[in-house]
């Protein structure tokens, strides 16, 4: 048997006669059991350049009797090979002669060589395929005109060739998605559930699957750390940042635990590089830096007084007692605000009166208000945070050549996917809505190849909005990209 695809052909449509419309009753049809032995199907696609050819060989099995009577589906059991190598099995039930198609079929293929599909990959993904194998386990059910399907796809050692300039290639960051999904053994393991209505004239199973794959790539690129967390068994944890105490650059236990989770996931994905950028919060961090500057001035004032009295200088970080601190605040207030401010009003008789001294709390507020925080100080704090993360990473097994420091900044930077995220957002916004008709592509699930001890299987990459990221700039934010 030979099948050839030369160009898209519009599907034929027919409307079965309905009861009571005066037409003759549908004939009763029965077909005996079908046996397959030493079968072969040859397929050639002339629509793609260069042409693609494939063969189903060594086909054998059977389909039990088919009948148009309701409730009598045929059993299917077929085995064979794809191109004489990859084993293929199809089993289940099918009822094609019923008033409405009904089927429940399972299929499995193992080790299909992907290099033969390089022409499709170049045309639609923008890259040829250098090597790789595909294994799949699928189940398709149709009941009352509705399709429900699950597709578990395992790609082994998928490696792209050079980028191809194809006008039909997706703008989505396919190479980035592959790098994130591929584990340390070179395995990509994903679930692609799809569904749709066969009554929709625009229905196309190929379009549904393509939409599911596209949705998965968009989610990977726009929320990579949600996917990375799911692969690491930490789907509820936002791994895109670690947070610091105001004014601080030391990692706490929560930050170290989050880093370990993220680094373990990255260790399993050698195709990814990590970028880290330190941030500082002008308000929260600035307030702490102001308070420290005030304490430094109070200690300097105390040290100056001790030196004038011929007494030894105190320890640099020696705490100030409450009474001592209040006295120093008053002294600093008189020096910096009163003495440098407007002269005190003259008292009766022409003498200058001593200005009133406000409460200590008001003195401190006024002194803090006069202290400025230079941007350089905030940038230095942000850089210290990034260096703390880098030093922590240096103590792990992650290759330091995969870690890159990005210039620190004041304030937040929304989005952690870098160029891949920007490309995915642009491509997803440009994609036509409803490209697959009424067919839907539910959320794909990325599965870890070999969960470590205590690691849960990855959860679903949900349809919800990407992780919102930090609500403060007291962080080091991360981004990931393919590692070359």
Coordinates of C-alpha atoms in Angstrom, one line a residue:
X1 CA 0.0 0.0 0.0
X2 CA 1.4 3.4 -0.9
X3 CA 0.2 6.8 0.4
X4 CA 1.3 10.1 -1.2
X5 CA 0.6 13.6 0.1
X6 CA 0.9 16.2 -2.6
X7 CA -1.2 19.2 -1.3
X8 CA -3.8 19.9 1.4
X9 CA -7.2 18.6 0.5
X10 CA -10.4 20.0 2.0
X11 CA -12.2 17.4 4.0
X12 CA -15.3 15.9 2.5
X13 CA -18.5 16.7 4.5
X14 CA -21.6 14.6 4.7
X15 CA -24.8 14.8 6.7
X16 CA -26.3 11.5 7.7
X17 CA -30.1 11.2 7.1
X18 CA -32.0 12.0 10.2
X19 CA -34.9 9.9 11.4
X20 CA -38.3 11.1 10.3
X21 CA -37.1 13.1 7.3
X22 CA -38.6 10.7 4.8
X23 CA -35.4 9.2 3.6
X24 CA -34.8 5.5 3.6
X25 CA -33.4 3.9 6.7
X26 CA -29.6 3.5 6.8
X27 CA -28.6 0.0 5.6
X28 CA -27.2 -2.5 8.1
X29 CA -23.5 -3.1 7.4
X30 CA -21.3 -5.8 8.7
X31 CA -17.7 -6.6 7.8
X32 CA -16.0 -9.7 8.9
X33 CA -12.8 -9.8 10.8
X34 CA -9.7 -8.4 9.1
X35 CA -6.3 -10.1 9.4
X36 CA -3.0 -8.4 8.6
X37 CA 0.1 -10.3 7.8
X38 CA 3.4 -9.1 6.4
X39 CA 1.8 -5.7 5.6
X40 CA 3.6 -2.6 4.5
X41 CA 2.6 1.0 4.0
X42 CA 4.7 3.4 2.1
X43 CA 4.2 7.2 2.6
X44 CA 5.7 10.0 0.6
X45 CA 5.1 13.7 1.2
X46 CA 5.7 15.8 -1.9
X47 CA 4.4 18.9 -0.1
X48 CA 7.7 19.3 1.9
X49 CA 11.0 20.0 0.3
X50 CA 13.1 17.9 0.3
X51 CA 10.4 15.2 0.1
X52 CA 9.8 13.0 3.1
X53 CA 9.2 9.2 2.9
X54 CA 8.4 6.7 5.6
X55 CA 7.4 3.1 5.7
X56 CA 5.3 1.0 8.1
X57 CA 6.7 -2.5 7.8
X58 CA 6.2 -6.0 9.2
X59 CA 2.5 -5.1 9.9
X60 CA 0.5 -7.9 11.4
X61 CA -2.6 -8.2 13.6
X62 CA -6.3 -8.2 13.4
X63 CA -9.5 -6.1 13.6
X64 CA -12.5 -8.0 14.7
X65 CA -15.9 -7.8 12.9
X66 CA -17.2 -4.3 12.2
X67 CA -20.9 -3.5 12.4
X68 CA -23.2 -0.6 11.9
X69 CA -25.3 -1.8 14.8
X70 CA -24.8 0.4 17.9
X71 CA -22.8 -1.0 20.8
X72 CA -20.7 -3.4 18.7
X73 CA -17.2 -1.9 18.5
X74 CA -14.4 -3.9 16.8
X75 CA -11.3 -4.8 18.7
X76 CA -8.0 -3.7 17.2
X77 CA -4.6 -5.3 17.7
X78 CA -1.8 -4.4 15.3
X79 CA 2.0 -4.5 15.6
X80 CA 4.7 -3.4 13.1
X81 CA 7.8 -1.3 12.7
X82 CA 8.6 2.2 11.5
X83 CA 11.2 2.0 8.8
X84 CA 12.0 -1.6 9.8
X85 CA 13.5 -0.4 13.1
X86 CA 11.2 1.3 15.6
X87 CA 8.6 -1.1 17.0
X88 CA 4.9 0.1 16.8
X89 CA 1.8 -1.3 18.6
X90 CA -1.8 -0.2 18.2
X91 CA -4.6 -1.6 20.3
X92 CA -8.1 -0.8 21.5
X93 CA -11.5 -0.6 20.0
X94 CA -13.1 1.3 17.1
X95 CA -16.7 1.7 15.9
X96 CA -16.4 3.5 12.5
X97 CA -19.8 2.4 11.1
X98 CA -21.9 3.7 14.0
X99 CA -24.0 6.8 13.5
X100 CA -21.3 8.7 15.4
X101 CA -17.6 7.6 15.3
X102 CA -16.5 6.0 18.5
X103 CA -13.0 4.8 19.3
X104 CA -10.6 4.2 22.1
X105 CA -7.1 3.5 20.8
X106 CA -3.7 3.3 22.4
X107 CA -0.5 3.4 20.5
X108 CA 3.2 3.1 21.3
X109 CA 6.3 3.6 19.3
X110 CA 9.9 3.3 20.5
X111 CA 13.1 4.7 19.2
X112 CA 12.0 6.3 15.9
X113 CA 14.9 8.1 14.3
X114 CA 14.2 11.9 14.0
X115 CA 16.8 12.8 11.4
X116 CA 14.3 11.8 8.7
X117 CA 12.0 14.6 10.0
X118 CA 14.7 17.3 9.6
X119 CA 12.9 18.9 6.6
X120 CA 9.8 19.5 8.7
X121 CA 11.9 20.7 11.6
X122 CA 13.8 23.2 9.4
X123 CA 10.6 24.4 7.8
X124 CA 8.5 24.9 11.0
X125 CA 11.1 25.2 13.8
X126 CA 13.9 26.9 12.0
X127 CA 16.5 24.2 12.7
X128 CA 17.4 21.0 11.1
X129 CA 17.8 17.9 13.2
X130 CA 21.3 16.5 13.7
X131 CA 20.3 13.5 15.8
X132 CA 17.7 12.2 18.1
X133 CA 15.1 9.5 18.7
X134 CA 11.4 9.7 19.5
X135 CA 9.3 7.4 21.6
X136 CA 5.7 8.0 22.2
X137 CA 2.8 6.5 24.1
X138 CA -0.6 7.9 23.1
X139 CA -4.3 7.3 23.8
X140 CA -7.1 8.7 21.7
X141 CA -10.8 8.5 22.5
X142 CA -13.8 9.8 20.6
X143 CA -17.2 9.8 22.1
X144 CA -20.3 11.8 21.0
X145 CA -18.2 13.8 18.6
X146 CA -15.6 14.9 21.2
X147 CA -11.9 14.0 21.0
X148 CA -9.8 13.5 24.1
X149 CA -6.2 12.5 23.7
X150 CA -3.1 12.1 25.7
X151 CA 0.4 12.1 24.1
X152 CA 3.4 11.2 26.2
X153 CA 6.5 12.2 24.1
X154 CA 10.0 11.2 25.0
X155 CA 12.9 12.7 22.9
X156 CA 16.3 11.1 23.4
X157 CA 19.4 13.2 22.5
X158 CA 17.5 15.6 20.3
X159 CA 20.1 17.9 18.8
X160 CA 19.4 20.7 16.4
X161 CA 21.7 21.6 13.5
X162 CA 22.4 25.1 12.3
X163 CA 19.6 27.7 12.3
X164 CA 17.7 27.7 9.0
X165 CA 16.3 30.9 7.4
X166 CA 12.7 29.7 6.9
X167 CA 9.8 32.1 6.3
X168 CA 7.4 29.6 7.8
X169 CA 9.4 28.9 11.0
X170 CA 7.9 29.8 14.3
X171 CA 9.3 32.9 16.1
X172 CA 9.1 31.0 19.4
X173 CA 12.5 30.3 21.1
X174 CA 12.5 26.6 20.3
X175 CA 16.2 26.0 21.1
X176 CA 15.7 27.6 24.6
X177 CA 12.7 25.3 25.3
X178 CA 14.7 22.2 24.3
X179 CA 17.6 23.3 26.5
X180 CA 15.3 23.7 29.5
X181 CA 13.4 20.5 29.0
X182 CA 16.4 18.3 28.3
X183 CA 17.8 16.6 31.4
X184 CA 21.4 15.6 32.1
X185 CA 20.9 12.3 30.3
X186 CA 19.7 14.2 27.1
X187 CA 16.1 13.1 27.7
X188 CA 13.0 15.3 27.1
X189 CA 9.8 13.8 28.6
X190 CA 6.6 15.7 28.2
X191 CA 2.8 15.1 28.2
X192 CA 0.7 16.9 25.6
X193 CA -3.0 16.4 26.3
X194 CA -5.4 17.7 23.5
X195 CA -9.1 17.8 22.9
X196 CA -11.5 19.1 20.3
X197 CA -14.9 18.7 18.6
X198 CA -15.1 16.6 15.4
X199 CA -18.2 18.6 14.4
X200 CA -16.1 21.7 13.9
X201 CA -15.3 22.0 10.2
X202 CA -12.0 23.6 11.0
X203 CA -10.9 20.8 13.2
X204 CA -7.4 19.4 12.6
X205 CA -5.6 17.1 14.9
X206 CA -2.2 18.3 13.5
X207 CA -3.2 21.9 14.3
X208 CA -4.3 20.9 17.8
X209 CA -1.0 19.2 18.6
X210 CA 1.0 22.1 17.1
X211 CA -1.0 24.5 19.3
X212 CA -0.2 22.3 22.4
X213 CA 3.5 22.4 21.5
X214 CA 3.4 26.1 20.9
X215 CA 1.6 26.7 24.2
X216 CA 4.3 24.7 26.0
X217 CA 7.1 26.7 24.4
X218 CA 5.4 30.0 25.3
X219 CA 5.0 28.9 28.9
X220 CA 8.7 27.8 29.1
X221 CA 9.9 31.1 27.7
X222 CA 7.6 33.5 29.6
X223 CA 7.8 31.6 32.9
X224 CA 11.0 29.5 32.8
X225 CA 11.4 29.3 36.5
X226 CA 7.8 27.9 37.0
X227 CA 8.8 25.1 34.6
X228 CA 12.2 24.6 36.2
X229 CA 10.5 24.5 39.7
X230 CA 8.0 21.9 38.4
X231 CA 10.8 19.8 37.0
X232 CA 12.5 20.0 40.4
X233 CA 9.4 19.0 42.3
X234 CA 8.9 22.6 43.7
X235 CA 6.1 23.9 41.5
X236 CA 4.8 26.2 44.2
X237 CA 8.2 27.9 44.7
X238 CA 9.3 30.9 42.6
X239 CA 12.9 30.1 41.8
X240 CA 13.5 33.4 39.9
X241 CA 14.9 35.3 42.8
X242 CA 16.3 35.2 46.3
X243 CA 15.4 37.9 48.8
X244 CA 17.6 39.7 51.4
X245 CA 16.9 41.7 54.6
X246 CA 16.7 45.4 54.1
X247 CA 20.3 46.8 53.9
X248 CA 21.7 43.3 54.0
X249 CA 23.7 41.1 51.7
X250 CA 23.8 37.8 53.7
X251 CA 21.8 34.8 52.5
X252 CA 19.4 33.4 55.0
X253 CA 18.2 29.8 55.3
X254 CA 15.2 30.3 53.0
X255 CA 17.4 31.8 50.3
X256 CA 20.0 29.1 50.6
X257 CA 17.3 26.4 50.4
X258 CA 15.8 28.0 47.3
X259 CA 19.2 28.3 45.7
X260 CA 19.9 24.6 46.3
X261 CA 16.6 23.6 44.6
X262 CA 17.3 25.8 41.6
X263 CA 20.9 24.7 41.2
X264 CA 19.9 21.0 41.5
X265 CA 17.5 21.6 38.6
X266 CA 20.1 23.4 36.6
X267 CA 22.7 20.7 37.3
X268 CA 20.3 18.3 35.6
X269 CA 20.0 20.6 32.5
X270 CA 23.5 21.3 31.2
X271 CA 22.2 23.1 28.2
X272 CA 21.3 26.1 30.4
X273 CA 23.3 29.1 31.6
X274 CA 22.4 31.2 34.6
X275 CA 22.5 35.0 34.8
X276 CA 22.2 36.8 38.1
X277 CA 21.6 40.5 38.8
X278 CA 21.7 42.1 42.2
X279 CA 19.1 44.8 43.0
X280 CA 18.6 47.4 45.7
X281 CA 15.5 49.1 47.0
X282 CA 15.8 52.8 47.1
X283 CA 13.3 53.1 50.0
X284 CA 13.8 50.1 52.2
X285 CA 17.5 49.7 51.7
X286 CA 18.0 53.5 51.6
X287 CA 16.4 53.8 55.1
X288 CA 18.8 51.2 56.6
X289 CA 21.8 52.9 54.9
X290 CA 20.7 56.2 56.4
X291 CA 20.3 54.7 59.8
X292 CA 23.8 53.2 59.6
X293 CA 25.3 56.5 58.5
X294 CA 23.7 58.2 61.5
X295 CA 25.1 55.6 63.8
X296 CA 28.6 56.1 62.3
X297 CA 28.3 59.9 62.9
X298 CA 27.3 59.3 66.5
X299 CA 30.3 57.0 67.1
X300 CA 32.6 59.4 65.4
X301 CA 31.3 62.2 67.7
X302 CA 32.0 60.0 70.7
X303 CA 35.5 59.0 69.5
X304 CA 36.3 62.7 68.9
X305 CA 35.2 63.6 72.5
X306 CA 37.2 60.8 74.0
X307 CA 40.3 61.8 72.0
X308 CA 40.0 65.4 73.2
X309 CA 39.9 64.1 76.7
X310 CA 42.9 61.9 76.2
X311 CA 41.0 58.7 76.5
X312 CA 41.4 55.6 74.3
X313 CA 39.0 55.3 71.3
X314 CA 36.1 52.8 71.7
X315 CA 35.7 49.7 69.7
X316 CA 34.3 50.5 66.2
X317 CA 31.1 48.5 66.7
X318 CA 30.7 49.0 70.4
X319 CA 27.0 49.6 71.1
X320 CA 25.8 52.9 72.5
X321 CA 23.8 53.0 75.6
X322 CA 20.4 54.6 75.5
X323 CA 21.3 57.6 77.6
X324 CA 24.6 58.0 75.8
X325 CA 23.0 57.8 72.4
X326 CA 20.3 60.4 73.4
X327 CA 23.1 62.8 74.5
X328 CA 25.0 62.3 71.3
X329 CA 21.9 62.8 69.2
X330 CA 21.3 66.2 71.0
X331 CA 24.9 67.2 70.5
X332 CA 24.8 66.3 66.8
X333 CA 21.5 68.1 66.4
X334 CA 23.0 71.3 67.8
X335 CA 26.0 71.0 65.5
X336 CA 24.4 70.1 62.3
X337 CA 20.9 71.8 62.5
X338 CA 21.1 74.6 65.0
X339 CA 24.6 75.9 64.5
X340 CA 24.4 75.6 60.7
X341 CA 20.8 76.9 60.5
X342 CA 19.3 80.3 60.9
X343 CA 20.4 82.3 64.0
X344 CA 18.2 82.0 67.0
X345 CA 15.8 84.9 67.6
X346 CA 17.0 87.7 70.0
X347 CA 15.7 87.6 73.5
X348 CA 14.5 90.8 75.3
X349 CA 17.6 92.9 76.1
X350 CA 19.3 92.0 72.8
X351 CA 20.8 88.6 73.8
X352 CA 20.3 85.5 71.6
X353 CA 18.1 82.9 73.2
X354 CA 19.1 79.2 73.2
X355 CA 17.0 77.4 70.7
X356 CA 14.6 74.8 72.0
X357 CA 15.7 71.2 71.6
X358 CA 12.9 68.8 70.4
X359 CA 12.4 65.3 71.8
X360 CA 15.0 62.7 70.9
X361 CA 12.6 61.0 68.4
X362 CA 12.1 64.2 66.5
X363 CA 15.9 64.9 66.6
X364 CA 16.6 61.6 65.0
X365 CA 13.9 62.1 62.4
X366 CA 15.3 65.5 61.4
X367 CA 18.9 64.1 61.3
X368 CA 17.9 61.2 59.1
X369 CA 16.0 63.5 56.8
X370 CA 19.3 65.4 56.2
X371 CA 21.3 62.3 55.3
X372 CA 21.4 61.4 51.6
X373 CA 22.1 58.0 50.1
X374 CA 24.1 58.1 46.9
X375 CA 23.2 55.8 44.1
X376 CA 26.7 54.4 44.3
X377 CA 26.0 53.0 47.8
X378 CA 22.9 51.3 46.6
X379 CA 24.6 49.8 43.6
X380 CA 27.4 48.6 45.9
X381 CA 24.8 46.9 48.1
X382 CA 23.1 45.3 45.1
X383 CA 26.5 44.0 43.9
X384 CA 27.4 42.6 47.3
X385 CA 24.1 40.6 47.1
X386 CA 25.0 39.2 43.7
X387 CA 28.5 38.3 44.9
X388 CA 27.0 36.5 47.9
X389 CA 25.0 34.3 45.5
X390 CA 27.9 33.7 43.3
X391 CA 30.1 32.6 46.3
X392 CA 27.3 30.2 47.3
X393 CA 27.2 28.8 43.8
X394 CA 31.0 28.4 43.8
X395 CA 30.6 25.9 46.6
X396 CA 28.3 23.6 44.6
X397 CA 28.9 21.3 41.6
X398 CA 27.5 23.7 39.1
X399 CA 30.1 24.6 36.4
X400 CA 31.1 28.2 37.1
X401 CA 31.4 28.7 33.3
X402 CA 27.6 28.5 33.2
X403 CA 27.2 31.4 35.7
X404 CA 27.2 35.1 34.5
X405 CA 27.0 38.3 36.5
X406 CA 24.9 41.1 35.1
X407 CA 25.4 44.7 36.1
X408 CA 23.6 45.5 39.3
X409 CA 20.8 48.1 39.4
X410 CA 18.5 50.0 41.6
X411 CA 14.8 48.9 41.5
X412 CA 13.2 45.9 40.0
X413 CA 13.5 44.4 36.5
X414 CA 10.3 42.6 35.5
X415 CA 10.6 39.4 33.5
X416 CA 13.3 36.8 33.9
X417 CA 13.4 35.1 30.6
X418 CA 15.7 37.5 28.8
X419 CA 15.6 37.4 25.0
X420 CA 13.7 34.1 25.0
X421 CA 10.9 35.6 27.0
X422 CA 10.6 38.7 24.8
X423 CA 10.6 36.5 21.7
X424 CA 7.9 34.2 23.1
X425 CA 5.7 37.1 24.2
X426 CA 5.9 38.7 20.8
X427 CA 5.3 35.5 18.9
X428 CA 2.4 34.5 21.1
X429 CA 0.8 37.9 20.6
X430 CA 1.3 37.7 16.8
X431 CA -0.2 34.2 16.6
X432 CA -3.8 34.2 15.2
X433 CA -6.4 33.3 17.7
X434 CA -8.3 30.1 17.2
X435 CA -5.8 28.7 14.8
X436 CA -7.0 25.2 15.7
X437 CA -10.7 26.0 15.5
X438 CA -12.7 24.7 18.4
X439 CA -9.8 22.3 19.3
X440 CA -8.0 23.1 22.6
X441 CA -4.6 22.3 23.8
X442 CA -4.7 21.9 27.6
X443 CA -1.7 22.7 29.7
X444 CA 1.3 20.5 28.8
X445 CA 3.1 18.7 31.6
X446 CA 6.9 18.5 31.6
X447 CA 8.1 15.3 33.3
X448 CA 11.5 14.8 34.9
X449 CA 13.5 12.0 33.2
X450 CA 14.7 10.4 36.5
X451 CA 13.4 12.0 39.7
X452 CA 16.0 11.9 42.5
X453 CA 15.3 10.5 45.9
X454 CA 12.4 12.3 47.5
X455 CA 11.7 14.3 44.3
X456 CA 8.1 14.4 43.2
X457 CA 7.1 14.2 39.6
X458 CA 6.8 17.6 38.0
X459 CA 3.4 19.2 38.3
X460 CA 1.4 20.8 35.5
X461 CA 2.6 24.0 33.9
X462 CA -0.7 25.7 34.5
X463 CA -2.6 28.1 32.3
X464 CA -2.4 30.7 35.0
X465 CA -0.2 33.9 34.7
X466 CA 3.5 33.4 35.2
X467 CA 5.0 33.7 38.6
X468 CA 4.7 37.4 39.6
X469 CA 8.3 37.6 40.9
X470 CA 9.4 39.6 43.9
X471 CA 7.4 42.5 45.3
X472 CA 10.6 44.2 46.6
X473 CA 13.9 45.1 45.0
X474 CA 15.9 43.6 47.9
X475 CA 16.7 40.7 45.7
X476 CA 19.0 38.9 43.3
X477 CA 17.0 38.0 40.3
X478 CA 17.9 35.2 37.9
X479 CA 17.5 34.6 34.2
X480 CA 18.3 31.5 32.2
X481 CA 19.3 31.1 28.6
X482 CA 20.9 28.4 26.4
X483 CA 24.5 27.7 27.2
X484 CA 26.8 27.6 24.2

